[in-house]
PDB file of C-alpha atoms and ligand atoms in Angstrom:
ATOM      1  CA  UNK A   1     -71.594 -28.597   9.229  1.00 48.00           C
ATOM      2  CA  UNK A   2     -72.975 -28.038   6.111  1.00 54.00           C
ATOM      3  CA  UNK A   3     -71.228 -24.668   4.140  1.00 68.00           C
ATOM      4  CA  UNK A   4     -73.991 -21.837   4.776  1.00 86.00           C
ATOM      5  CA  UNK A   5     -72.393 -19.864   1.208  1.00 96.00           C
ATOM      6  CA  UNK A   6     -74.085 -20.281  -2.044  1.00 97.00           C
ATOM      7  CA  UNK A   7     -73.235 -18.746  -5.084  1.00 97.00           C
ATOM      8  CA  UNK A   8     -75.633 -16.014  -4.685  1.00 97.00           C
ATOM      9  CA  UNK A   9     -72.867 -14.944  -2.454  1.00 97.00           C
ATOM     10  CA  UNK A  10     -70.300 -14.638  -4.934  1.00 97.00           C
ATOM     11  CA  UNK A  11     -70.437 -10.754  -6.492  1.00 97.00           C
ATOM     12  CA  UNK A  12     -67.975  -9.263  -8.751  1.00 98.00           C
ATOM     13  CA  UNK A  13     -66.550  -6.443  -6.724  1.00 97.00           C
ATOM     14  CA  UNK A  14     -66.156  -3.178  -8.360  1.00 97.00           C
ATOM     15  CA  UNK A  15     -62.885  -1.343  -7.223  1.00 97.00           C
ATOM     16  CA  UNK A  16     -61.637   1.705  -7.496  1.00 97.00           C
ATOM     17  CA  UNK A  17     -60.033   2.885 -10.449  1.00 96.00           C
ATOM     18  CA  UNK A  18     -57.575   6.145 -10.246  1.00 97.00           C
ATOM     19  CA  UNK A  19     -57.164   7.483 -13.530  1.00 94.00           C
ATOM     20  CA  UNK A  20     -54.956  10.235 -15.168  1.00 92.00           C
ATOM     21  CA  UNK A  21     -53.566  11.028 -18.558  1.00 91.00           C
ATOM     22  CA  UNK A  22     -50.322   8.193 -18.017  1.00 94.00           C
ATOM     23  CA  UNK A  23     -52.927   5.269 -17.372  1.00 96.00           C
ATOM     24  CA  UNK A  24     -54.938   3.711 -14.533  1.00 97.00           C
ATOM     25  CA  UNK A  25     -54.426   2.600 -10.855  1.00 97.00           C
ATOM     26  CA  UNK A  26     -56.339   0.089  -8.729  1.00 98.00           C
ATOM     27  CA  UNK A  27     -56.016  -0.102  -4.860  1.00 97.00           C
ATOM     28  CA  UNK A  28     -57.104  -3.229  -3.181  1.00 96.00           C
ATOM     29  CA  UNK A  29     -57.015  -2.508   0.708  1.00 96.00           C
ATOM     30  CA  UNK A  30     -57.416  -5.343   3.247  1.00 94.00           C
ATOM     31  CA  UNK A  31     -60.839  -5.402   4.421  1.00 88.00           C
ATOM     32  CA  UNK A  32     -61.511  -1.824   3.350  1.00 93.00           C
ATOM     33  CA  UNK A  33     -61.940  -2.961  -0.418  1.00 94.00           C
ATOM     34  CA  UNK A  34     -62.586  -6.389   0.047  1.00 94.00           C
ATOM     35  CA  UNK A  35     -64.540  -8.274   2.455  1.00 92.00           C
ATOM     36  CA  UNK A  36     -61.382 -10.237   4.014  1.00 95.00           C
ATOM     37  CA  UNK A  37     -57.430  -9.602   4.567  1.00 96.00           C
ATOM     38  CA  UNK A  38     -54.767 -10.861   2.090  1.00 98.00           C
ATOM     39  CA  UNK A  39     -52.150 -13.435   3.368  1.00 98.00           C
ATOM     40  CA  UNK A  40     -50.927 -14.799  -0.227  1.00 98.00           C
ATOM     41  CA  UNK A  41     -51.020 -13.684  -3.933  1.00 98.00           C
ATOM     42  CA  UNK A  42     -50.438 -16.034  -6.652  1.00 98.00           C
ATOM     43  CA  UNK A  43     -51.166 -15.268 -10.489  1.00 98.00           C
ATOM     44  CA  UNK A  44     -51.750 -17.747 -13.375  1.00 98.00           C
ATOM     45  CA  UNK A  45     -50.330 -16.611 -17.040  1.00 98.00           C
ATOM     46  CA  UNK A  46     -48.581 -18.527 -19.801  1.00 97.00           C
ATOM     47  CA  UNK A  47     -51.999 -20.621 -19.823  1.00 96.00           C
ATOM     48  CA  UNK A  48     -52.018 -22.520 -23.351  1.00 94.00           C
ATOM     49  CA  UNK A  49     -55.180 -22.151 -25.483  1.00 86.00           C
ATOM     50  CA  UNK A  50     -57.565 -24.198 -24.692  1.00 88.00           C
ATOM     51  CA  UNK A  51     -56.973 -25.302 -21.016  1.00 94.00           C
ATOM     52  CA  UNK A  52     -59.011 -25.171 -17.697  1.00 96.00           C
ATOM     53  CA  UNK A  53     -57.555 -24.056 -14.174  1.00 95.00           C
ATOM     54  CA  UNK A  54     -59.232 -24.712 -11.244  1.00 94.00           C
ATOM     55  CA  UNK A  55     -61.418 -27.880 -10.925  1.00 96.00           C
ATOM     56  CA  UNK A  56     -61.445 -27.679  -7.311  1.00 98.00           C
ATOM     57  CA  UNK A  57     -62.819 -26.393  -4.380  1.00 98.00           C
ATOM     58  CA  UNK A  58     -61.457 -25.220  -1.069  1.00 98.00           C
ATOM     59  CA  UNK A  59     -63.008 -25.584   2.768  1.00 97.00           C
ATOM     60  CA  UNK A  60     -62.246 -22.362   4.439  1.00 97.00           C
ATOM     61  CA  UNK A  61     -60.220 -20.002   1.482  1.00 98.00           C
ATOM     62  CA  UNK A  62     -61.796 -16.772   0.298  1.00 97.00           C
ATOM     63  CA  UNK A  63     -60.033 -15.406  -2.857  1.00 98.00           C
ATOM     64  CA  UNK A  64     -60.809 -12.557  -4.995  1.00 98.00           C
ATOM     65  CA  UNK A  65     -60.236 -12.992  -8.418  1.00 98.00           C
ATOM     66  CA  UNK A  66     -58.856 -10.581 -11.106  1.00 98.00           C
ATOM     67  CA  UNK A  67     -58.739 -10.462 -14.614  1.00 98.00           C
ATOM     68  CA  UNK A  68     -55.613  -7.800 -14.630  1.00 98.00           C
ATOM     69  CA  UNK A  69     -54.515  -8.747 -18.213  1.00 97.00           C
ATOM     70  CA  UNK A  70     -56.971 -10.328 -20.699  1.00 97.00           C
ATOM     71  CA  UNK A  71     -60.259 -11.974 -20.577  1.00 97.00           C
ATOM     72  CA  UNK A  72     -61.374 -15.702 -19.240  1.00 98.00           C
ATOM     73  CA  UNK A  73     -64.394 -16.931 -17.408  1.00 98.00           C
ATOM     74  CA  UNK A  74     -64.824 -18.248 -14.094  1.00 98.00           C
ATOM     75  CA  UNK A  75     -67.485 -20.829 -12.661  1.00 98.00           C
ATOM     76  CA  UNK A  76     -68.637 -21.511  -9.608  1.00 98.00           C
ATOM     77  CA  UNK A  77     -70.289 -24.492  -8.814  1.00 98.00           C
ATOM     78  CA  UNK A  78     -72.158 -24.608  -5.030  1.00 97.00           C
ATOM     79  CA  UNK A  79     -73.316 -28.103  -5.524  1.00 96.00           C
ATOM     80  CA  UNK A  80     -76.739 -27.641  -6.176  1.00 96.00           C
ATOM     81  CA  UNK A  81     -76.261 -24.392  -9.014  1.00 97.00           C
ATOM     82  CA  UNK A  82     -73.310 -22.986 -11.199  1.00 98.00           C
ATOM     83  CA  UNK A  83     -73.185 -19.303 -12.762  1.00 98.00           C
ATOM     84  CA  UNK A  84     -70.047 -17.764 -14.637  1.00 98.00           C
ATOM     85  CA  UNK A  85     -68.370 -14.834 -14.674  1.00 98.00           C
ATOM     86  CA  UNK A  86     -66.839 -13.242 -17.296  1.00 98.00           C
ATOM     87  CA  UNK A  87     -63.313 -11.265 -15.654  1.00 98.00           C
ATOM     88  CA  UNK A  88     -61.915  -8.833 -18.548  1.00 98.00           C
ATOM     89  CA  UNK A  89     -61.317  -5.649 -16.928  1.00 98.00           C
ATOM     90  CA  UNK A  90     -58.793  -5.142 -14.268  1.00 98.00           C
ATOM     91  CA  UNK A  91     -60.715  -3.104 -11.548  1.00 98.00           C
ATOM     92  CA  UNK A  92     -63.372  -6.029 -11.010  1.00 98.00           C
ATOM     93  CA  UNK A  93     -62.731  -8.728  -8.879  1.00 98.00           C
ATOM     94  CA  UNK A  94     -64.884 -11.787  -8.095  1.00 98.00           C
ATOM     95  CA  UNK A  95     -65.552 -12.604  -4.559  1.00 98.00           C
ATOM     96  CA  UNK A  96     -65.070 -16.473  -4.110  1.00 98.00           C
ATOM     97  CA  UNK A  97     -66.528 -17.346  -0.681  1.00 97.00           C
ATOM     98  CA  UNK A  98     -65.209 -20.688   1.315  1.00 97.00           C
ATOM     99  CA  UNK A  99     -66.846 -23.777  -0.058  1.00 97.00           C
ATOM    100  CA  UNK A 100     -67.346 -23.276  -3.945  1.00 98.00           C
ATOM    101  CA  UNK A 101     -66.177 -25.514  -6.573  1.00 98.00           C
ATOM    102  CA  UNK A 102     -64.338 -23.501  -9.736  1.00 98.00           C
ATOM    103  CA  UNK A 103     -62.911 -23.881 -13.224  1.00 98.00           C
ATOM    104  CA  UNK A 104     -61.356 -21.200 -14.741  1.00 98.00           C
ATOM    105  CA  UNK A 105     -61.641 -21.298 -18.751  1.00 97.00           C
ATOM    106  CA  UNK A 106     -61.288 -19.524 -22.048  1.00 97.00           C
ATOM    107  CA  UNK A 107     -58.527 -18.036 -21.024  1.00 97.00           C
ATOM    108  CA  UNK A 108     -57.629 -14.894 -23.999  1.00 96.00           C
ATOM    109  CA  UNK A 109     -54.126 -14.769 -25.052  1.00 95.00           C
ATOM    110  CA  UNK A 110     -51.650 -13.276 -22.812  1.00 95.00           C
ATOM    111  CA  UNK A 111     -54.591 -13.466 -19.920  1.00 97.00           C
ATOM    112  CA  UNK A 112     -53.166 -12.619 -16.317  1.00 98.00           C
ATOM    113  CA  UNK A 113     -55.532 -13.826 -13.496  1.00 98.00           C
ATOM    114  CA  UNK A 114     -54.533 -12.321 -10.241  1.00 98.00           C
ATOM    115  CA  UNK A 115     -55.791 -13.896  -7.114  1.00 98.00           C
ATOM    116  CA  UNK A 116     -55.927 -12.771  -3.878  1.00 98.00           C
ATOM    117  CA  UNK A 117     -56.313 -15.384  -1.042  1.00 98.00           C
ATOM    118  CA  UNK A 118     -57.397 -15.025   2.408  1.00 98.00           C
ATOM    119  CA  UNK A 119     -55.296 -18.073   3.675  1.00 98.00           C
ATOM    120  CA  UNK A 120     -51.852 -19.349   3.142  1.00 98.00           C
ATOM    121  CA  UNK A 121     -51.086 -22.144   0.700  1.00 98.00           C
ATOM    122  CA  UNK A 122     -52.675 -25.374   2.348  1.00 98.00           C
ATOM    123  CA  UNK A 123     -52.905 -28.621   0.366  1.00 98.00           C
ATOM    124  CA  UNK A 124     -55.413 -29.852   3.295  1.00 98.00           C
ATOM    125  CA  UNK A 125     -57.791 -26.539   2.489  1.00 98.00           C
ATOM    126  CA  UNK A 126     -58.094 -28.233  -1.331  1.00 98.00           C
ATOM    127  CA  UNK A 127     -61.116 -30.403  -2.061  1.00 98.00           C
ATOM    128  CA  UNK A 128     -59.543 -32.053  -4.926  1.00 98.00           C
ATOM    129  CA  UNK A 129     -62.075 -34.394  -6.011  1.00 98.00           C
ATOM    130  CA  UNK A 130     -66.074 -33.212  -6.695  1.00 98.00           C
ATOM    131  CA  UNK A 131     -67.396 -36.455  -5.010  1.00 97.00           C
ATOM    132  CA  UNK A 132     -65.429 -34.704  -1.918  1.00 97.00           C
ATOM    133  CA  UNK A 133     -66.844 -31.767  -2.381  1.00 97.00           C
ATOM    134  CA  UNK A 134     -70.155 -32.967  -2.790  1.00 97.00           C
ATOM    135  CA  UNK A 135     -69.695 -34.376   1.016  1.00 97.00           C
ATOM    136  CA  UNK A 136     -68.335 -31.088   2.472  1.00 96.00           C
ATOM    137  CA  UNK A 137     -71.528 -29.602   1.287  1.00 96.00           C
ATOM    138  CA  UNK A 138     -73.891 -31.895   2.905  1.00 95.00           C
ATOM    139  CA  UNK A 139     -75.078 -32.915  -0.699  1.00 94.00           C
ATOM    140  CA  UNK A 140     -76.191 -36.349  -1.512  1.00 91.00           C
ATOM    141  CA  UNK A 141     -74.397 -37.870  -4.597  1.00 83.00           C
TER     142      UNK A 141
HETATM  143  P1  TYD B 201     -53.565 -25.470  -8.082  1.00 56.61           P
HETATM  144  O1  TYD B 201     -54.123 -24.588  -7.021  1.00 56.61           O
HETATM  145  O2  TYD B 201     -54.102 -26.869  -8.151  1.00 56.61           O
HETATM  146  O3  TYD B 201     -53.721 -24.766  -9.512  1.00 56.61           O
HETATM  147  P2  TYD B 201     -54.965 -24.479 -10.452  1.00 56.61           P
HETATM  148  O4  TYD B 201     -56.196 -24.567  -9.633  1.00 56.61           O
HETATM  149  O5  TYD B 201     -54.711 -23.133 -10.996  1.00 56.61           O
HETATM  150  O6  TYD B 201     -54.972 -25.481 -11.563  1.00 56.61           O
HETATM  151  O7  TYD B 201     -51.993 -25.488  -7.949  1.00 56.61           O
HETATM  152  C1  TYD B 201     -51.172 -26.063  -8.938  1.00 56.61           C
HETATM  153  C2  TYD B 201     -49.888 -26.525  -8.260  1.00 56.61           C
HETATM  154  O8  TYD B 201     -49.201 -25.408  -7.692  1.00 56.61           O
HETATM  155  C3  TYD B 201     -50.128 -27.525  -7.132  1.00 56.61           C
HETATM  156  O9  TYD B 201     -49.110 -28.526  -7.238  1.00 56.61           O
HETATM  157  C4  TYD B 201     -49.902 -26.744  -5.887  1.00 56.61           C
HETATM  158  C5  TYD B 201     -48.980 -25.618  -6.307  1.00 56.61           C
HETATM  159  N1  TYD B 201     -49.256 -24.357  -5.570  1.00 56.61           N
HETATM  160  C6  TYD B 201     -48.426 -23.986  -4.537  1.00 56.61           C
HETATM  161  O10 TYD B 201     -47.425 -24.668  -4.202  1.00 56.61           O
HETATM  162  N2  TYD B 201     -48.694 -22.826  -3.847  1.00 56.61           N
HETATM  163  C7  TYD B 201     -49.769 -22.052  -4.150  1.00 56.61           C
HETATM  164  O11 TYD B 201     -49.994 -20.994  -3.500  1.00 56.61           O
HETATM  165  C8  TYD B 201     -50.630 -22.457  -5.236  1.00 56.61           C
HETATM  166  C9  TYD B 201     -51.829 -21.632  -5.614  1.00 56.61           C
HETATM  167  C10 TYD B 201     -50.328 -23.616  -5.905  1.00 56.61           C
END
């Protein structure tokens, strides 16, 4: 079956930001602040200047993803149309739905990028190669 999500469907989701005089707090709630619940967190850092994370897509994962340190950009590829997201501030997160292809670039030094995934780690969920993913989304090459 073809994948019904596009990437209209993928929003930067503002959260909630508790603030005082000694700094900030952000909540992220199953369900509540997101639209799915958490099973695994992971978080890329230590990425050299100049390098790209990502370059895949998966088949059922939702993640949301954070900038919580530092800057870098995110695109999402459906297939048929791409748009990127700038992630530098750490009470935003980007809603990835299932089926998207994504790089994850110009990472800023000392960049943390937090991500939040709906499923465990599965090396079957991974579409690994773009001619793959092409066929998952019902796209001609
Ligand atoms: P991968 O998801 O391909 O990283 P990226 O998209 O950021 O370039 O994962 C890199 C390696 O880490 C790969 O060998 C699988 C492993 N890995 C796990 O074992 N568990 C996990 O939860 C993740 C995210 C990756």
């Amino acid at each position: 079956m073809p994948n019904r999500f596009t990437i209209e469907d993928c929003k930067m989701v503002a959260l909630n930001r508790i603030n005082n005089r000694s700094g900030n707090i952000t909540v992220v709630q199953n369900d509540v602040d997101i639209p799915f619940s958490v099973r695994r967190v992971y978080y890329l850092y230590d990425v050299p200047g100049g390098e790209s994370r990502g370059a895949h897509g998966h088949r059922t994962l939702q993640q949301l993803i954070m900038a919580v340190s530092g800057s870098f950009e995110v695109t999402i590829d459906d297939g048929r149309s791409k748009k990127s997201f700038v992630l530098n501030r750490p009470f935003f997160g980007l809603h990835v739905p299932p089926g998207m292809w994504r790089d994850i670039s110009n990472f800023s030094s000392g960049a943390i990028c937090l991500v939040l995934a709906s499923g465990y780690y599965d090396e079957g969920d991974y579409l690994r190669s773009y001619d793959d993913f092409l066929s998952f989304r019902g796209i001609p090459k």
